[in-house]
């Protein structure tokens, strides 16, 4: 199941960084917190309005950006139109 529809880019919010839809929480911040060892429960306590699905979406998005396109289908994160929000664009567009 994909939660990528929860990720959006809004030019006037957080300098256009990818955020969790309906919030001002940048995906990069959430991924950095989890990478630093903050637990999901701690993030959810400190960030009102976030859900576990939002954290999964942030990690899925980070995976998409760091997985070479040729390996994406093998990871289960093949970035087809049904799986990837049109507001964000394809990962290859984001790297430009």
PDB file of C-alpha atoms in Angstrom, residues 25 29-30 32-52 55:
ATOM      1  CA  UNK A  25       6.130  19.339   8.520  1.00  0.00           C
ATOM      2  CA  UNK A  29      12.749  16.912   9.064  1.00  0.00           C
ATOM      3  CA  UNK A  30      10.754  13.759   9.786  1.00  0.00           C
ATOM      4  CA  UNK A  32      16.151  13.232   9.949  1.00  0.00           C
ATOM      5  CA  UNK A  33      14.393  12.735  13.291  1.00  0.00           C
ATOM      6  CA  UNK A  34      13.843   9.039  12.644  1.00  0.00           C
ATOM      7  CA  UNK A  35      17.393   8.619  11.328  1.00  0.00           C
ATOM      8  CA  UNK A  36      18.729  10.257  14.503  1.00  0.00           C
ATOM      9  CA  UNK A  37      16.993   7.638  16.641  1.00  0.00           C
ATOM     10  CA  UNK A  38      13.867   9.493  17.691  1.00  0.00           C
ATOM     11  CA  UNK A  39      11.105   6.890  17.875  1.00  0.00           C
ATOM     12  CA  UNK A  40       7.934   7.120  15.824  1.00  0.00           C
ATOM     13  CA  UNK A  41       5.947   7.478  19.060  1.00  0.00           C
ATOM     14  CA  UNK A  42       8.116  10.417  20.128  1.00  0.00           C
ATOM     15  CA  UNK A  43       7.690  12.126  16.742  1.00  0.00           C
ATOM     16  CA  UNK A  44       3.922  11.623  16.874  1.00  0.00           C
ATOM     17  CA  UNK A  45       3.782  13.038  20.407  1.00  0.00           C
ATOM     18  CA  UNK A  46       5.844  16.103  19.456  1.00  0.00           C
ATOM     19  CA  UNK A  47       4.161  16.754  16.084  1.00  0.00           C
ATOM     20  CA  UNK A  48       0.414  17.152  16.553  1.00  0.00           C
ATOM     21  CA  UNK A  49      -1.664  16.136  13.573  1.00  0.00           C
ATOM     22  CA  UNK A  50       0.802  13.571  12.219  1.00  0.00           C
ATOM     23  CA  UNK A  51      -0.105   9.910  11.881  1.00  0.00           C
ATOM     24  CA  UNK A  52       1.953   6.751  11.537  1.00  0.00           C
ATOM     25  CA  UNK A  55       5.755   8.817   8.796  1.00  0.00           C
TER      26      UNK A  55
END
